[in-house]
Coordinates of C-alpha atoms and ligand atoms in Angstrom, one line a residue:
M28 CA 168.6 315.8 94.0
K29 CA 167.1 312.7 95.0
V30 CA 167.8 311.2 98.2
I31 CA 166.6 308.3 100.0
V32 CA 166.4 308.5 103.9
L33 CA 167.2 305.3 105.0
G34 CA 165.1 304.9 108.6
A35 CA 162.0 306.7 109.8
G36 CA 163.0 306.8 113.3
I37 CA 163.2 310.2 114.8
V38 CA 166.6 310.1 113.4
G39 CA 165.6 309.5 109.8
V40 CA 162.3 311.9 109.9
T41 CA 163.9 315.1 111.4
S42 CA 166.8 314.6 108.6
A43 CA 163.6 313.9 106.2
Y44 CA 162.2 316.9 106.5
Q45 CA 165.2 318.9 106.7
L46 CA 166.2 317.7 103.2
A47 CA 162.3 318.4 102.1
K48 CA 163.4 321.7 103.3
A49 CA 166.3 322.5 101.5
G50 CA 164.2 321.5 98.6
H51 CA 165.6 317.8 97.9
D52 CA 163.4 315.0 96.5
V53 CA 163.3 312.7 99.8
T54 CA 161.7 309.3 99.8
V55 CA 162.2 307.4 103.2
V56 CA 161.6 304.0 103.7
D57 CA 161.4 302.1 106.5
R58 CA 160.3 298.3 107.2
Q59 CA 157.7 299.0 109.8
S60 CA 154.2 300.3 108.9
G61 CA 154.9 303.9 110.3
P62 CA 157.3 306.2 111.8
A63 CA 159.1 305.6 115.1
L64 CA 158.1 302.1 115.8
E65 CA 161.8 300.9 116.9
T66 CA 163.8 302.6 119.4
S67 CA 162.1 306.1 119.1
F68 CA 159.1 304.7 120.6
A69 CA 159.1 304.4 123.6
N70 CA 162.3 305.9 125.2
A71 CA 162.5 307.9 128.4
G72 CA 161.4 311.1 127.0
E73 CA 164.2 313.2 128.1
V74 CA 165.6 316.5 125.5
S75 CA 168.6 316.7 127.9
F76 CA 170.4 319.6 126.1
G77 CA 172.6 320.0 129.8
Y78 CA 172.5 317.0 131.4
C79 CA 174.1 315.6 128.5
S80 CA 177.4 313.3 128.5
P81 CA 178.5 309.6 127.5
W82 CA 178.6 306.9 129.1
A83 CA 182.2 305.9 128.8
A84 CA 183.3 307.9 132.3
P85 CA 187.0 307.5 134.4
G86 CA 185.8 305.3 137.2
I87 CA 182.9 303.1 134.7
P88 CA 184.8 300.6 134.9
M89 CA 185.0 299.6 138.6
K90 CA 181.2 301.3 139.2
A91 CA 179.4 298.6 136.7
M92 CA 181.6 296.1 138.5
K93 CA 179.5 297.0 141.2
W94 CA 176.4 297.3 139.4
L95 CA 176.5 293.5 137.5
F96 CA 176.2 292.2 140.9
M97 CA 173.4 294.9 142.1
K98 CA 170.0 293.3 142.8
H99 CA 167.8 296.4 140.5
A100 CA 171.2 296.6 138.4
P101 CA 171.8 299.7 135.9
L102 CA 173.7 297.6 133.7
I103 CA 173.1 294.0 132.7
L104 CA 175.9 292.1 130.7
R105 CA 175.3 288.6 128.4
P106 CA 178.6 288.2 126.7
K107 CA 178.7 285.8 123.8
L108 CA 181.5 285.4 121.1
D109 CA 180.3 288.0 119.0
M110 CA 183.6 289.9 117.5
A111 CA 181.8 293.1 117.6
M112 CA 180.7 292.8 120.7
L113 CA 183.9 292.5 122.2
S114 CA 185.4 295.3 120.1
W115 CA 182.8 297.8 120.7
M116 CA 183.1 296.7 124.5
A117 CA 187.0 297.0 124.5
R118 CA 186.6 300.8 122.5
M119 CA 184.0 301.9 125.5
L120 CA 186.4 300.7 127.8
S121 CA 189.5 302.8 125.9
N122 CA 187.4 306.1 126.6
C123 CA 186.8 305.7 129.7
T124 CA 189.9 308.0 130.1
S125 CA 189.7 312.3 131.4
E126 CA 191.2 313.1 128.0
R127 CA 188.6 311.2 125.9
Y128 CA 185.9 311.7 128.1
A129 CA 186.1 315.8 128.1
I130 CA 186.5 315.4 124.3
N131 CA 183.3 313.0 123.7
K132 CA 181.5 315.4 126.3
S133 CA 182.2 318.2 124.4
R134 CA 181.0 316.6 121.2
M135 CA 178.1 315.9 122.4
L136 CA 177.4 319.2 124.2
R137 CA 177.9 321.1 120.8
L138 CA 175.6 318.5 119.3
A139 CA 173.1 318.9 122.1
D140 CA 173.1 323.3 122.0
Y141 CA 172.7 323.5 118.5
S142 CA 169.7 320.5 118.8
R143 CA 167.7 322.9 121.6
I144 CA 168.2 325.8 118.9
A145 CA 166.7 323.5 116.1
L146 CA 164.0 322.1 118.5
A147 CA 163.1 325.6 119.1
D148 CA 163.4 326.7 115.3
L149 CA 161.0 323.5 114.4
R150 CA 157.9 323.9 117.4
A151 CA 157.9 327.3 115.8
E152 CA 157.7 326.8 112.1
T153 CA 155.7 323.3 112.8
G154 CA 153.4 324.4 115.9
I155 CA 154.1 320.7 116.7
A156 CA 152.2 319.8 120.0
Y157 CA 153.8 316.7 121.7
D158 CA 153.7 316.5 125.5
E159 CA 156.4 319.3 125.5
R160 CA 157.6 320.6 128.7
M161 CA 160.5 323.1 129.5
Q162 CA 161.2 322.3 133.0
G163 CA 164.3 320.7 133.1
T164 CA 166.0 317.7 134.5
L165 CA 166.6 316.7 138.3
Q166 CA 169.2 314.8 139.2
L167 CA 168.7 313.1 142.3
F168 CA 170.9 311.7 144.7
R169 CA 169.7 309.1 147.6
T170 CA 173.6 309.3 149.4
Q171 CA 176.0 311.9 150.0
Q172 CA 178.6 310.2 148.1
Q173 CA 176.3 310.5 145.0
L174 CA 175.8 314.5 145.8
E175 CA 179.7 314.8 146.2
S176 CA 180.8 313.0 143.4
S177 CA 178.3 315.0 140.8
A178 CA 181.3 318.0 141.9
K179 CA 182.9 317.0 138.1
D180 CA 179.6 316.9 136.6
V181 CA 179.1 320.6 138.2
K182 CA 182.8 321.8 137.0
A183 CA 182.1 320.6 133.3
L184 CA 179.1 322.0 133.6
A185 CA 180.3 325.9 134.6
A186 CA 183.2 325.1 132.2
D187 CA 180.6 324.6 128.8
G188 CA 178.1 327.3 130.3
I189 CA 175.5 325.5 130.7
P190 CA 173.1 326.6 134.1
Y191 CA 172.3 324.5 136.9
E192 CA 171.5 324.6 140.2
V193 CA 173.0 322.4 143.5
L194 CA 169.4 321.8 145.4
D195 CA 169.7 320.2 148.8
R196 CA 166.4 318.1 149.8
D197 CA 164.0 321.1 150.6
G198 CA 165.1 322.3 147.2
C199 CA 164.4 318.9 144.9
V200 CA 160.8 318.8 147.0
R201 CA 160.5 322.5 146.0
F202 CA 161.2 321.5 142.5
E203 CA 158.9 318.4 142.1
P204 CA 155.9 318.6 144.7
A205 CA 155.4 314.9 145.0
L206 CA 159.0 314.6 146.1
R207 CA 157.3 315.7 149.9
H208 CA 156.2 312.0 150.6
V209 CA 159.8 310.6 150.2
R210 CA 161.9 313.2 151.7
D211 CA 163.8 311.8 154.0
K212 CA 165.0 309.4 150.9
I213 CA 166.7 312.2 149.3
V214 CA 169.9 314.0 150.0
G215 CA 169.9 316.5 147.1
G216 CA 169.8 316.9 143.7
L217 CA 171.6 318.7 140.6
L218 CA 169.4 320.4 138.3
T219 CA 170.0 321.6 135.0
P220 CA 167.0 323.8 134.3
K221 CA 167.2 324.1 130.9
D222 CA 166.2 320.3 129.9
E223 CA 163.4 319.7 128.4
T224 CA 160.8 317.0 128.2
G225 CA 158.3 315.5 125.4
D226 CA 156.8 312.5 123.5
C227 CA 159.4 311.3 120.9
F228 CA 157.1 309.1 119.2
K229 CA 154.4 311.7 118.8
F230 CA 156.9 314.5 118.1
T231 CA 158.5 311.9 115.1
N232 CA 154.6 311.1 113.7
A233 CA 153.8 314.7 113.9
L234 CA 156.9 315.9 112.3
A235 CA 156.7 312.8 109.6
A236 CA 153.2 314.3 108.5
K237 CA 154.4 318.0 107.7
A238 CA 157.6 316.3 106.0
A239 CA 154.9 314.4 103.7
A240 CA 153.2 318.1 103.1
L241 CA 156.3 319.4 102.0
G242 CA 156.2 315.9 99.6
V243 CA 158.5 313.5 101.7
R244 CA 157.3 309.8 100.3
F245 CA 157.2 307.2 102.9
A246 CA 157.8 303.9 101.7
Y247 CA 156.6 301.8 104.9
G248 CA 157.0 297.7 104.6
T249 CA 159.9 297.9 102.9
T250 CA 162.9 296.3 104.2
I251 CA 166.3 297.5 102.7
K252 CA 168.7 294.6 101.9
A253 CA 171.6 296.3 100.4
L254 CA 173.3 299.1 99.4
D255 CA 173.9 299.9 95.8
V256 CA 177.6 300.5 94.8
E257 CA 178.9 301.4 91.6
A258 CA 182.6 302.8 90.6
G259 CA 182.9 303.9 94.2
R260 CA 179.3 306.1 94.1
V261 CA 176.2 305.0 95.6
R262 CA 173.4 304.5 92.8
G263 CA 170.3 303.8 95.2
V264 CA 169.1 300.7 97.4
I265 CA 168.0 297.4 97.5
T266 CA 165.2 296.5 98.8
D267 CA 162.8 293.3 99.0
R268 CA 160.2 295.5 96.6
E269 CA 162.6 296.8 94.1
R270 CA 165.7 298.9 93.7
M271 CA 165.6 302.3 94.4
S272 CA 167.6 304.5 92.7
A273 CA 169.2 308.0 94.3
E274 CA 172.0 310.4 93.8
A275 CA 172.4 310.6 97.5
V276 CA 171.7 308.3 100.7
V277 CA 171.3 309.1 104.5
V278 CA 171.8 306.0 106.4
A279 CA 169.6 306.3 109.5
L280 CA 168.6 302.6 110.6
G281 CA 170.2 303.5 114.0
S282 CA 171.5 300.0 115.8
Y283 CA 170.7 298.3 112.4
S284 CA 173.0 300.9 110.7
P285 CA 176.5 298.7 110.7
L286 CA 174.6 295.6 109.0
L287 CA 174.2 297.4 105.9
L288 CA 177.6 299.1 105.9
K289 CA 180.1 296.2 106.3
P290 CA 179.7 294.5 103.1
L291 CA 181.0 297.8 102.0
G292 CA 183.9 297.5 104.0
I293 CA 182.6 300.4 106.4
R294 CA 182.9 299.2 109.7
L295 CA 181.0 301.9 111.7
P296 CA 181.3 301.2 115.2
V297 CA 177.7 300.9 116.6
Y298 CA 176.3 298.4 118.7
P299 CA 173.3 297.6 120.3
V300 CA 172.4 298.4 124.2
K301 CA 168.7 297.3 125.2
G302 CA 167.1 299.6 127.5
Y303 CA 163.6 299.3 129.5
S304 CA 160.7 301.7 129.9
L305 CA 157.2 301.5 131.5
T306 CA 154.0 303.8 130.7
I307 CA 152.1 304.8 133.5
P308 CA 148.5 306.4 133.6
I309 CA 148.7 309.1 135.7
T310 CA 146.2 308.3 138.1
D311 CA 146.8 311.2 140.8
A312 CA 148.8 314.1 139.5
S313 CA 149.7 315.7 142.9
R314 CA 152.1 312.7 143.1
A315 CA 153.3 312.7 139.8
P316 CA 156.8 314.3 138.5
E317 CA 156.1 317.7 137.1
S318 CA 158.9 316.8 134.8
T319 CA 162.6 314.9 134.6
V320 CA 163.6 312.7 137.9
M321 CA 166.8 311.1 137.2
D322 CA 167.3 308.6 140.1
E323 CA 170.8 308.7 140.0
T324 CA 171.3 305.0 141.9
Y325 CA 169.8 303.2 139.3
K326 CA 170.3 305.6 136.9
I327 CA 166.5 305.4 135.6
A328 CA 165.0 308.8 134.4
I329 CA 161.2 309.5 135.6
T330 CA 159.8 311.8 133.4
R331 CA 155.7 313.3 133.2
L332 CA 154.6 313.0 129.2
G333 CA 151.3 314.6 129.3
D334 CA 148.9 312.5 131.7
R335 CA 151.3 309.6 131.5
I336 CA 154.8 308.8 133.4
R337 CA 157.6 307.4 131.4
V338 CA 160.7 304.6 133.5
G339 CA 163.2 304.3 131.6
G340 CA 166.5 302.9 131.5
M341 CA 169.3 299.9 132.0
A342 CA 172.0 298.5 129.6
E343 CA 171.6 295.9 128.9
I344 CA 174.1 294.1 126.6
S345 CA 173.0 291.5 124.7
G346 CA 172.7 291.8 121.4
Y347 CA 170.1 292.1 118.6
T348 CA 167.3 291.1 121.5
N349 CA 164.1 292.6 122.3
D350 CA 162.7 290.3 124.5
L351 CA 161.3 291.6 128.1
G352 CA 162.5 289.8 131.0
L353 CA 160.2 290.5 134.1
A354 CA 163.3 291.2 135.8
R355 CA 163.8 294.4 134.5
R356 CA 160.5 295.5 134.5
S357 CA 160.8 295.2 138.3
T358 CA 163.6 297.5 138.8
L359 CA 161.9 300.1 136.7
E360 CA 158.7 299.7 139.0
H361 CA 160.8 299.6 141.9
S362 CA 162.3 303.0 141.3
V363 CA 159.2 304.6 140.6
T364 CA 157.6 303.8 143.6
D365 CA 159.9 304.1 145.6
L366 CA 160.0 308.0 144.6
F367 CA 156.1 308.5 143.5
P368 CA 154.8 305.8 145.1
G369 CA 150.7 305.8 144.6
G370 CA 149.8 305.7 141.4
D371 CA 148.2 302.2 139.6
I372 CA 151.5 300.6 138.3
S373 CA 149.2 297.9 136.9
K374 CA 148.3 299.4 133.9
A375 CA 151.4 300.6 132.6
S376 CA 152.9 298.8 129.6
F377 CA 156.4 297.6 129.2
W378 CA 158.5 297.9 126.3
S379 CA 162.1 297.6 125.5
G380 CA 164.4 299.1 122.6
L381 CA 167.8 298.8 121.2
R382 CA 170.2 302.2 121.9
P383 CA 172.1 302.3 118.8
M384 CA 175.8 303.2 120.9
T385 CA 178.9 304.4 119.4
P386 CA 182.3 303.9 122.0
D387 CA 182.5 307.5 122.7
G388 CA 178.7 308.2 122.8
T389 CA 178.5 311.1 120.0
P390 CA 176.8 309.7 117.0
V391 CA 178.4 309.5 113.7
I392 CA 177.0 312.2 110.9
G393 CA 178.5 312.8 107.8
P394 CA 180.0 311.5 104.5
T395 CA 181.5 308.1 104.1
K396 CA 184.7 306.8 101.9
I397 CA 181.2 306.3 98.9
A398 CA 180.5 309.3 97.1
G399 CA 176.7 310.0 98.1
L400 CA 176.5 307.8 101.0
F401 CA 176.4 309.5 104.3
L402 CA 175.6 308.7 107.8
N403 CA 173.2 310.0 111.1
T404 CA 172.8 307.2 113.0
G405 CA 174.9 306.2 116.4
H406 CA 172.6 308.6 118.6
G407 CA 173.0 306.0 121.7
T408 CA 171.5 307.5 125.0
L409 CA 170.3 310.6 123.7
G410 CA 169.0 310.5 120.6
W411 CA 166.0 312.4 121.1
T412 CA 167.8 315.3 122.4
M413 CA 170.6 315.6 119.8
S414 CA 168.1 314.4 116.5
T415 CA 167.1 318.0 115.9
G416 CA 170.5 319.0 115.5
S417 CA 171.8 316.1 113.7
A418 CA 169.2 316.4 111.1
R419 CA 170.0 319.7 110.0
L420 CA 173.7 319.4 109.8
I421 CA 173.0 316.4 107.4
G422 CA 170.5 318.6 105.7
D423 CA 173.5 321.2 105.1
L424 CA 176.3 318.4 104.8
V425 CA 174.5 316.5 101.5
G426 CA 173.3 319.5 100.2
G427 CA 177.0 321.3 99.9
R428 CA 176.4 323.4 102.4
Q429 CA 178.8 325.2 105.3
P430 CA 177.4 323.4 108.3
E431 CA 176.6 326.4 111.3
I432 CA 178.8 324.4 113.9
D433 CA 182.3 322.5 113.5
A434 CA 181.0 318.5 112.1
R435 CA 184.3 317.6 110.9
D436 CA 184.8 315.6 113.8
L437 CA 181.3 313.7 114.1
A438 CA 182.4 312.0 111.5
I439 CA 183.0 308.5 110.8
S440 CA 186.7 309.3 110.0
R441 CA 187.2 310.4 113.6
Y442 CA 187.6 306.8 114.0
G443 CA 190.3 306.2 111.9
Ligands
LIG514 C1 165.0 303.1 127.5 C2 165.9 304.1 126.4 C3 165.4 305.5 126.8 C4 165.7 306.1 125.9 N1 165.9 307.4 126.6 C5 166.3 309.1 126.1 C6 166.0 310.2 126.5 O1 165.2 309.8 127.3 N2 166.1 310.7 125.5 C7 166.9 310.8 124.6 O2 167.1 312.1 123.7 N3 167.2 309.3 124.0 C8 166.6 308.5 124.6 N4 166.9 307.2 124.3 C9 167.6 307.3 122.8 C10 166.8 307.3 121.7 O3 165.5 306.6 121.6 C11 167.8 306.9 120.4 O4 168.8 307.3 120.6 C12 166.7 306.8 119.0 O5 165.4 306.8 119.4 C13 167.6 306.8 118.4 O6 167.2 306.6 116.7 P1 167.1 306.3 115.5 O7 165.9 307.0 114.3 O8 168.5 306.6 114.9 O9 166.6 304.9 115.5 P2 165.5 303.7 115.8 O10 164.2 304.3 116.3 O11 165.7 302.3 115.8 O12 165.3 304.1 114.0 C14 165.9 303.2 112.9 C15 164.8 302.8 112.3 O13 165.4 301.8 111.3 C16 164.3 300.7 110.5 N5 165.3 299.6 110.0 C17 166.2 299.3 110.3 N6 167.0 298.5 109.7 C18 165.9 298.6 108.5 C19 166.0 297.8 107.3 N7 166.9 296.5 107.1 N8 165.4 297.9 106.2 C20 164.2 298.4 107.0 N9 164.1 299.6 107.5 C21 164.9 299.3 108.6 C22 163.4 300.6 112.0 O14 162.7 300.0 111.5 C23 163.4 301.9 112.6 O15 162.3 302.7 112.6 C24 166.7 306.0 124.9 C25 166.6 304.1 124.4 C26 166.1 304.0 125.1 C27 166.2 302.4 124.5

């Protein structure tokens, strides 16, 4: 079957690879000059199969109020008279109940666990290297209150059968020896040892090359203008260069997905939530993290990627803008230098990206009301983590095969 995948981020490229492997004739279209040049470019590098939860959680509305007034705030809100923003925020708040949280988390964990298997399979079959490590995520608590409130996460991990360890200060230092310099700042930690780390940009580029070897064509520098739909069936896409025909189209445009779907009457509740990262060359490996340390106070992830440290975080709700605020940079610098002092941050590169967030945290994967039109988007905070399983699912759904995990509640129909 002729399939067009829209978007060459991690989600589009993994989808294209799986579709080509299943024997389809695949073309990927992207406005950029290569793979992973938007949100998949410099994310925090966590492949967090265990540390995987929706942001909409009980207690978050109260915490959000406090965060808004912190100097190094994890949340920045720039409200506008934008119906998409306001209705997304209202839906996000309505997901902050215990019941919704449990449902949303179990969906994310199901997909993350499937992604763990899919990523291991991809590594084995392609031999791709991407500064990967398999050493776990350490959620680091600086206060007793943080440690105590992690009890609900511990309960959820235990219920879902995800391996974890609660560590005291010495345990944290044993896991991340560079923390010995700041041991007095640490109260304890929660380790999810099965989590992995890796460079999403390197992985996407390497997998795009493997996909090309399977016959996938990449139309870069091509802006998608509209979907070509006739009599309730997708016929292809209209770009700034040409009309391209296909029997199936997979939308993997990250934060931009809803803009293309709106004219067709498909209301996809995905909104851009901006995050920032710093990439710092390592000058003294004994002072750098070994894996991911998640600084709970600022909600910032500090990850070892080969000979670099990636520091990523913050949630800024300000619409479709990629500008780089210096105050955000200082928050990232503050977190990393406070926990891992001694690095040279003057050589760091600063970046921002738009997380394609759904209000319930779970991506949207599956068919639409238009025959042949599929969605694989809305991966939000954990698109790198959940991409490989999502791609395998979309490969099965487009090909009309029974998916290996239940995917019915991942489709857009869950929003009614
Ligand atoms: C600061 C930060 C830290 C993060 N940390 C992590 C992490 O540690 N672990 C994790 O799992 N996830 C993390 N994420 C989330 C993850 O990066 C995203 O979920 C993921 O990259 C989304 O991938 P995507 O392919 O859906 O979107 P994108 O990578 O944005 O790809 C979409 C593509 O569509 C193209 N496009 C859009 N519109 C058009 C158009 N009209 N015409 C042509 N092309 C178009 C774009 O050029 C782009 O290449 C983080 C995100 C941020 C911002």
